[in-house]
């Protein structure tokens, strides 16, 4: 009786453990093909950008096409800073993963391979702009020159932790650095960012909000709510999707379904959307600059899909060898963001392999020094960290009676 | 003044005094809300202050959280408390926790108004009383006014509160007190002293209960519509009960409750919400702990049955004066 | 300091009370322009159908274009039944509204102007297919020949009520008539329909599910969840959006934002989608037939936006004169579905004004007779309806102790 | 067998016996779940029976409801109980009510599994215990197993149950019992009799508690991880306490509880969830009503503090043996 015609489909990644990495299904348009649209681009007009891929750096490390021209005067400083930020980020990831493995904290999440996205983006934002990041945008903090002492303090939950040990090591909050308090619940902050941007517009403070979400979390309800609210009220918000192809063990196909791209999905809401090579530092910087300018002119929200690859494990609790080929990341056809920027800078005569090795070592050393200093204040497990009675602080602005009684019961 | 007018007046005062106050929700703007609580406010304050939203409770609350964190004071409406569930994630995991998890960097001064309770033949999706789902969540305050005077003062206090406040409006009281007899003539707030609402700005502090009737025999704890139904039961029975209108469920005014139960030695708790794990359970837990040696009888609960709120059997479901009277007699028997 | 460039937008209806109805902003393509796509149409290919409007009946009542040819052999029976169903629906609405005004029940919701959508759709479905309707698709019941006794029984919550008085008058449930139990919470059933359709595919029962939602409720989370799940697993589900331009007092613009159409929004999820004149009985029937056939072939979900107008008040509690021009509905450029089908049938020589008037009177009389018979069993308010102890039944399959105790406490 | 293996075994048995059983959720298919509870099941039963889903808890539950109404028996996983909130609308307004509101035309035999509780340094979004948010909702059953034997039998019973069951798995017990001392050596289920799980099909009935330790001085009501922490406290204190593992919170085995409290005259309730409006309140309400004349002292609650679950202060938050011991002594003082 069963009708074999009607069957469900189940999206699969191109390769599984034991197989070779396979990215043949991914179409990569040439760099430099797409032009820079006017700032008042509408959804309809954004079609080629939503279905295509904005790229600046070509396979040989040359910066090509109209977006290369869009970077402003001082691209040299931009690139030097960017390279430093990305190297610093990678050094932090490395140090933290090691410390986590040594049992000095509970948990960590790396952003290896995705450094260009946040590092290039953040430098195009303005003071007072507010990012609503996920746990994989530590890059936004690094590029905002967030003191490493605070980052490591939270990592170890010691007395340097700006959040008093309340949050997981990766769930930062740094209002003064334009970084909203991260939630462990996926998606929730996407729509909060839209609300913040509405407040930007209503208060006339000339600032903007930026929303961040992973490809997997685009499935969340708040992704939908955010796009809808942004489409209706047109606040100054940049709606970022970081498509790194994986949601823990789940392939991005389970989040896209038959949609062409995440940018296309956003475009369906009437929000002009672009898709960008997220491993191309210059492409990210150029598009972020364009988006920030668009906000300034009051042309409303924009969606950006940053196309990248999660090279590392999902988190310190995850082992990707159980669900994808070994060294998958190394085969990613859009390369490594640090390598690509380095190659370009060398080609431009601004950098060399030697200086790169030197810088890398120096940055790792700096980071390690900070880490050691901070670790001397104690780690999560040794010695015991923050004050237990602190649990009751900040539940409310003023502590109500029942919490006061509970604090007493605790012995404080 | 009706409770609807009192609530409108509160928002009017808040919008007038503080430019960071904004009011929004489904049908809240041009039309003024399906219960008319915001009627006229858009006309008065413009669309930037009072506006209509898409039908997404999670997006309404989510956006409001972003605004509140930025520094505004949103006062949003969920059209019926029964429709808050899509926003429950934003309310409990986000609004309730911003201050704590960011160590005070971000806060969430947000009011979420929602009509609650039954008595209007609304069936299972226009009658619910979800207060216990909020009182279980650290970081939220939960308020249930029972009359126009309180409604105005409490709403202004809620809007000025630095933390998120769930503001449950008993819809059966919007137009008048209701003593639980649906066959009786409906009473308007005009004929009730508590409908006499002061003009202009005033606050009724959150966390303070009110003894609405003094008595020595037994303490009745109630809130919202049940305050009147309890009063009716007391009246019918001739029992010398003390009736306490809790007004705020969290923070709870335990002092007023304990003082009363220590005096009476007996306690009956009334609410419309389903019984199991309802707020009545928490009240019992606190009262038995604080007043154990004063209690002469088990504390009784009169609540909504543990079933979906039915349409046609509304008055069999609704905890009416007879059921309350029976409970009063029961605790007095011993 | 405020930057007047950055301002929020607030969508408005074209006219408000005191103004003349204004539908000049609505583009209506000619009837017959769009062809019938292949059954395996994909999202990309559905672009013209998602942005256009499928119409069969032109302004003069002629059935034109390729979709007119798609109705099958016996269009005469189809139209006669359809006309009767629509007239019956309108008679029911009329009788029920009057009774509600007389205080014989608590609540009612009419579907005036939208009769073609459900009436034409349902006749294209097959036995065992399951509709997941909203409160405004009583038409699906009428066209499934649901006994009026049951419908009126629920209306009065008397002993003929198949739901024992538990539900509001409009929230029907009729499994045997392919009608899922309606929820008062908007949107929830859209994704349930997708789950049911997944079960159709997994069980191989050759049946399908159809999901229904209003334009306003497309904002709901479950709309998003449903489209995503349908896009990922490709079950046999027809995803209907009834765009009647209003959500209580809120104009449809607040639900669309800058999106072009609801069909376009669905297309963004990778689901092929069509937009159809919902007041054109023949267009609805043709597209429903096409969609049902597509399902049979296992080509996966399809989205359909039925473009119509809510002529009546939102519900018996609503007064539209507070938010839109008087007689807005009469000015709707796509006319009245009954009038349009009647005109066509007259043009075809199948019908006449006299027979129409006669049929109308006869149907109203039939409906009134049933109503009277059912009313004799009691109304919501007089005499008291169903058994109070019934509250405790069906909370669980077996009544647990605590409910047994509560039933005893009640006196049963 | 670990609890993870026991749960997997239960699903294996159910998938094997009944073709209408399907298992799905985030990372549940190919990978076998972030806690490995479904490892190997997709390989064994194919993708049509065991599959991965998008990250939308509401869509997972919503689709499962549709499948259940059609006649299947979905057993879905929410990755952490902390992530059930987006699905709360579907769970409480839909799954819980299909049978009632359709007068039995549609039913919802659905199991929603979710890891619950703290003790793994998961911070506020990987540690919550939301059981009271389910017990308040008529139409749901709520189960919390505390050991592999029960976990398997209860899960099979839940999957065969004709109504929706919330199945909360204390993640701190996945790999072994935990007595509340995180500095001590971790114990595996291999060394515990309750880790000895029978092969093949068996059911542990929903709604039956278990006395895990008999005693005469005081009754301790606990569930999940707290059963072991309570046992440790009892052991440490040398008090002759009776410990009851509730296993199912709703329907509640009141008989077993009442029998015990009538014997001991004293009662301590322990749970990890925040105190206010937690399930402990309901237990107190029922116990004081049923056992009022037997009670010698106020019933004590030892619960999570009314604050978000902190990361670094985990062991100050977690209701450990010392706090329970203090409560035991307190109720015995009188
Ligand atoms: C509401 C919710 N559901 C599930 C989870 C568990 N979870 C944490 S991260 C993750 C995968 C997210 O993938 P993606 O959005 O692609 O972000 P990425 O990790 O790739 O940066 C999941 C399922 C969660 N945190 N919140
Ligand atoms: C979750 C939820 N929020 C709000 C409501 C209240 N409500 C009932 S109908 C309605 C408008 C729905 O409009 P639309 O979806 O366009 O359907 P229509 O009434 O036009 O058929 C609203 C807001 C609800 N029932 N459920
Ligand atoms: Mg990802
Ligand atoms: Mg509508």
PDB file of C-alpha atoms in Angstrom, chain B residues 16-164:
ATOM      1  CA  UNK B  16       3.522  62.316  29.535  1.00  0.00           C
ATOM      2  CA  UNK B  17       6.164  62.336  32.256  1.00  0.00           C
ATOM      3  CA  UNK B  18       8.862  60.238  30.637  1.00  0.00           C
ATOM      4  CA  UNK B  19       9.764  60.426  26.952  1.00  0.00           C
ATOM      5  CA  UNK B  20      11.447  57.029  27.163  1.00  0.00           C
ATOM      6  CA  UNK B  21       8.120  55.303  27.784  1.00  0.00           C
ATOM      7  CA  UNK B  22       6.687  53.566  24.710  1.00  0.00           C
ATOM      8  CA  UNK B  23       3.525  51.493  24.428  1.00  0.00           C
ATOM      9  CA  UNK B  24       2.960  48.822  21.804  1.00  0.00           C
ATOM     10  CA  UNK B  25       1.350  45.508  21.005  1.00  0.00           C
ATOM     11  CA  UNK B  26      -1.229  43.890  18.770  1.00  0.00           C
ATOM     12  CA  UNK B  27      -4.054  46.331  17.886  1.00  0.00           C
ATOM     13  CA  UNK B  28      -2.741  48.680  20.563  1.00  0.00           C
ATOM     14  CA  UNK B  29      -2.009  51.658  18.331  1.00  0.00           C
ATOM     15  CA  UNK B  30      -4.627  53.081  16.018  1.00  0.00           C
ATOM     16  CA  UNK B  31      -7.493  51.060  17.443  1.00  0.00           C
ATOM     17  CA  UNK B  32      -6.454  51.325  21.077  1.00  0.00           C
ATOM     18  CA  UNK B  33      -6.441  47.665  22.035  1.00  0.00           C
ATOM     19  CA  UNK B  34      -9.135  45.033  21.857  1.00  0.00           C
ATOM     20  CA  UNK B  35     -10.104  45.961  25.421  1.00  0.00           C
ATOM     21  CA  UNK B  36      -9.588  49.656  24.643  1.00  0.00           C
ATOM     22  CA  UNK B  37      -6.928  50.116  27.306  1.00  0.00           C
ATOM     23  CA  UNK B  38      -4.779  52.255  25.024  1.00  0.00           C
ATOM     24  CA  UNK B  39      -7.562  54.084  23.198  1.00  0.00           C
ATOM     25  CA  UNK B  40      -6.603  57.637  22.325  1.00  0.00           C
ATOM     26  CA  UNK B  41      -2.963  57.298  23.303  1.00  0.00           C
ATOM     27  CA  UNK B  42      -1.599  57.056  19.771  1.00  0.00           C
ATOM     28  CA  UNK B  43      -3.551  60.126  18.777  1.00  0.00           C
ATOM     29  CA  UNK B  44      -2.151  61.968  21.767  1.00  0.00           C
ATOM     30  CA  UNK B  45       1.472  60.834  21.674  1.00  0.00           C
ATOM     31  CA  UNK B  46       2.000  59.889  18.059  1.00  0.00           C
ATOM     32  CA  UNK B  47       2.964  56.691  16.374  1.00  0.00           C
ATOM     33  CA  UNK B  48       6.536  56.728  17.624  1.00  0.00           C
ATOM     34  CA  UNK B  49       5.316  56.338  21.201  1.00  0.00           C
ATOM     35  CA  UNK B  50       2.248  54.117  20.726  1.00  0.00           C
ATOM     36  CA  UNK B  51       2.073  51.632  17.884  1.00  0.00           C
ATOM     37  CA  UNK B  52       0.703  48.446  16.377  1.00  0.00           C
ATOM     38  CA  UNK B  53       2.826  45.338  16.007  1.00  0.00           C
ATOM     39  CA  UNK B  54       2.789  42.111  14.057  1.00  0.00           C
ATOM     40  CA  UNK B  55       1.173  39.105  15.791  1.00  0.00           C
ATOM     41  CA  UNK B  56       4.317  37.767  17.374  1.00  0.00           C
ATOM     42  CA  UNK B  57       4.382  37.922  21.131  1.00  0.00           C
ATOM     43  CA  UNK B  58       8.008  36.804  21.162  1.00  0.00           C
ATOM     44  CA  UNK B  59       8.996  39.570  18.777  1.00  0.00           C
ATOM     45  CA  UNK B  60       7.030  42.142  20.775  1.00  0.00           C
ATOM     46  CA  UNK B  61       8.759  41.164  23.999  1.00  0.00           C
ATOM     47  CA  UNK B  62      12.113  40.516  22.325  1.00  0.00           C
ATOM     48  CA  UNK B  63      12.184  43.937  20.714  1.00  0.00           C
ATOM     49  CA  UNK B  64      10.981  45.508  23.953  1.00  0.00           C
ATOM     50  CA  UNK B  65      13.903  43.896  25.783  1.00  0.00           C
ATOM     51  CA  UNK B  66      16.314  45.439  23.297  1.00  0.00           C
ATOM     52  CA  UNK B  67      14.689  48.833  23.778  1.00  0.00           C
ATOM     53  CA  UNK B  68      14.707  48.478  27.555  1.00  0.00           C
ATOM     54  CA  UNK B  69      18.375  47.512  27.563  1.00  0.00           C
ATOM     55  CA  UNK B  70      19.079  50.599  25.474  1.00  0.00           C
ATOM     56  CA  UNK B  71      17.389  52.768  28.076  1.00  0.00           C
ATOM     57  CA  UNK B  72      13.762  53.066  27.119  1.00  0.00           C
ATOM     58  CA  UNK B  73      10.818  51.951  29.238  1.00  0.00           C
ATOM     59  CA  UNK B  74       8.515  49.867  27.070  1.00  0.00           C
ATOM     60  CA  UNK B  75       5.090  48.971  28.366  1.00  0.00           C
ATOM     61  CA  UNK B  76       3.790  46.296  26.025  1.00  0.00           C
ATOM     62  CA  UNK B  77       0.521  44.470  25.804  1.00  0.00           C
ATOM     63  CA  UNK B  78       0.004  40.774  25.187  1.00  0.00           C
ATOM     64  CA  UNK B  79      -3.567  40.601  23.935  1.00  0.00           C
ATOM     65  CA  UNK B  80      -4.547  37.757  26.286  1.00  0.00           C
ATOM     66  CA  UNK B  81      -2.374  36.098  28.926  1.00  0.00           C
ATOM     67  CA  UNK B  82      -3.163  32.898  27.011  1.00  0.00           C
ATOM     68  CA  UNK B  83      -0.984  34.221  24.207  1.00  0.00           C
ATOM     69  CA  UNK B  84       2.106  34.925  26.254  1.00  0.00           C
ATOM     70  CA  UNK B  85       3.489  31.432  25.682  1.00  0.00           C
ATOM     71  CA  UNK B  86       5.347  32.238  22.462  1.00  0.00           C
ATOM     72  CA  UNK B  87       7.068  34.998  24.450  1.00  0.00           C
ATOM     73  CA  UNK B  88       7.813  32.816  27.446  1.00  0.00           C
ATOM     74  CA  UNK B  89      11.374  32.180  26.311  1.00  0.00           C
ATOM     75  CA  UNK B  90      12.109  35.899  25.952  1.00  0.00           C
ATOM     76  CA  UNK B  91      10.398  36.702  29.252  1.00  0.00           C
ATOM     77  CA  UNK B  92      12.004  34.038  31.409  1.00  0.00           C
ATOM     78  CA  UNK B  93      15.384  33.466  29.794  1.00  0.00           C
ATOM     79  CA  UNK B  94      16.107  37.001  28.724  1.00  0.00           C
ATOM     80  CA  UNK B  95      14.162  39.800  30.404  1.00  0.00           C
ATOM     81  CA  UNK B  96      14.395  38.112  33.793  1.00  0.00           C
ATOM     82  CA  UNK B  97      18.146  37.636  33.550  1.00  0.00           C
ATOM     83  CA  UNK B  98      19.769  40.532  31.724  1.00  0.00           C
ATOM     84  CA  UNK B  99      20.751  42.344  34.896  1.00  0.00           C
ATOM     85  CA  UNK B 100      22.136  39.291  36.657  1.00  0.00           C
ATOM     86  CA  UNK B 101      24.038  37.726  33.830  1.00  0.00           C
ATOM     87  CA  UNK B 102      25.616  41.007  32.710  1.00  0.00           C
ATOM     88  CA  UNK B 103      26.482  41.930  36.296  1.00  0.00           C
ATOM     89  CA  UNK B 104      24.354  45.028  35.993  1.00  0.00           C
ATOM     90  CA  UNK B 105      25.724  46.270  32.666  1.00  0.00           C
ATOM     91  CA  UNK B 106      22.343  45.795  31.023  1.00  0.00           C
ATOM     92  CA  UNK B 107      18.973  46.069  32.694  1.00  0.00           C
ATOM     93  CA  UNK B 108      15.433  45.513  31.611  1.00  0.00           C
ATOM     94  CA  UNK B 109      12.859  48.016  32.840  1.00  0.00           C
ATOM     95  CA  UNK B 110       9.944  46.496  30.994  1.00  0.00           C
ATOM     96  CA  UNK B 111       6.252  46.040  31.731  1.00  0.00           C
ATOM     97  CA  UNK B 112       4.248  43.297  30.065  1.00  0.00           C
ATOM     98  CA  UNK B 113       0.542  43.835  30.503  1.00  0.00           C
ATOM     99  CA  UNK B 114      -1.857  41.011  29.850  1.00  0.00           C
ATOM    100  CA  UNK B 115      -5.558  40.432  30.487  1.00  0.00           C
ATOM    101  CA  UNK B 116      -5.945  37.328  32.615  1.00  0.00           C
ATOM    102  CA  UNK B 117      -8.581  35.054  34.093  1.00  0.00           C
ATOM    103  CA  UNK B 118     -11.988  33.823  33.077  1.00  0.00           C
ATOM    104  CA  UNK B 119     -15.566  34.734  33.519  1.00  0.00           C
ATOM    105  CA  UNK B 120     -16.213  35.988  30.010  1.00  0.00           C
ATOM    106  CA  UNK B 121     -16.978  32.688  28.247  1.00  0.00           C
ATOM    107  CA  UNK B 122     -13.628  32.831  26.564  1.00  0.00           C
ATOM    108  CA  UNK B 123     -12.909  29.131  26.650  1.00  0.00           C
ATOM    109  CA  UNK B 124      -9.483  27.678  27.150  1.00  0.00           C
ATOM    110  CA  UNK B 125      -7.618  30.287  25.138  1.00  0.00           C
ATOM    111  CA  UNK B 126      -9.073  33.462  26.597  1.00  0.00           C
ATOM    112  CA  UNK B 127      -9.339  32.573  30.280  1.00  0.00           C
ATOM    113  CA  UNK B 128      -6.028  31.392  31.618  1.00  0.00           C
ATOM    114  CA  UNK B 129      -4.268  32.605  34.749  1.00  0.00           C
ATOM    115  CA  UNK B 130      -0.593  31.839  34.255  1.00  0.00           C
ATOM    116  CA  UNK B 131       0.779  33.739  37.287  1.00  0.00           C
ATOM    117  CA  UNK B 132       2.578  30.724  38.765  1.00  0.00           C
ATOM    118  CA  UNK B 133       4.582  30.413  35.572  1.00  0.00           C
ATOM    119  CA  UNK B 134       6.025  33.820  36.350  1.00  0.00           C
ATOM    120  CA  UNK B 135       6.442  33.584  40.112  1.00  0.00           C
ATOM    121  CA  UNK B 136       8.700  30.562  39.621  1.00  0.00           C
ATOM    122  CA  UNK B 137      11.142  32.663  37.598  1.00  0.00           C
ATOM    123  CA  UNK B 138      13.773  34.637  39.495  1.00  0.00           C
ATOM    124  CA  UNK B 139      14.158  38.147  38.157  1.00  0.00           C
ATOM    125  CA  UNK B 140      10.501  38.815  37.430  1.00  0.00           C
ATOM    126  CA  UNK B 141       7.953  40.687  39.496  1.00  0.00           C
ATOM    127  CA  UNK B 142       4.319  39.732  39.190  1.00  0.00           C
ATOM    128  CA  UNK B 143       1.434  42.068  39.876  1.00  0.00           C
ATOM    129  CA  UNK B 144      -2.338  41.460  39.807  1.00  0.00           C
ATOM    130  CA  UNK B 145      -4.475  44.523  40.541  1.00  0.00           C
ATOM    131  CA  UNK B 146      -8.057  44.076  41.652  1.00  0.00           C
ATOM    132  CA  UNK B 147      -9.506  47.546  41.245  1.00  0.00           C
ATOM    133  CA  UNK B 148      -9.065  50.792  39.305  1.00  0.00           C
ATOM    134  CA  UNK B 149      -7.300  52.675  42.096  1.00  0.00           C
ATOM    135  CA  UNK B 150      -4.673  50.014  42.508  1.00  0.00           C
ATOM    136  CA  UNK B 151      -4.468  49.318  38.800  1.00  0.00           C
ATOM    137  CA  UNK B 152      -3.386  52.856  38.077  1.00  0.00           C
ATOM    138  CA  UNK B 153      -0.973  53.188  40.972  1.00  0.00           C
ATOM    139  CA  UNK B 154       0.546  49.773  40.445  1.00  0.00           C
ATOM    140  CA  UNK B 155       0.952  50.253  36.701  1.00  0.00           C
ATOM    141  CA  UNK B 156       2.771  53.544  37.177  1.00  0.00           C
ATOM    142  CA  UNK B 157       4.980  51.866  39.784  1.00  0.00           C
ATOM    143  CA  UNK B 158       5.599  48.966  37.423  1.00  0.00           C
ATOM    144  CA  UNK B 159       6.603  51.255  34.567  1.00  0.00           C
ATOM    145  CA  UNK B 160       9.018  53.084  36.852  1.00  0.00           C
ATOM    146  CA  UNK B 161      10.404  49.871  38.277  1.00  0.00           C
ATOM    147  CA  UNK B 162      13.975  49.130  37.159  1.00  0.00           C
ATOM    148  CA  UNK B 163      13.153  45.457  36.528  1.00  0.00           C
ATOM    149  CA  UNK B 164      10.732  43.507  34.344  1.00  0.00           C
TER     150      UNK B 164
END
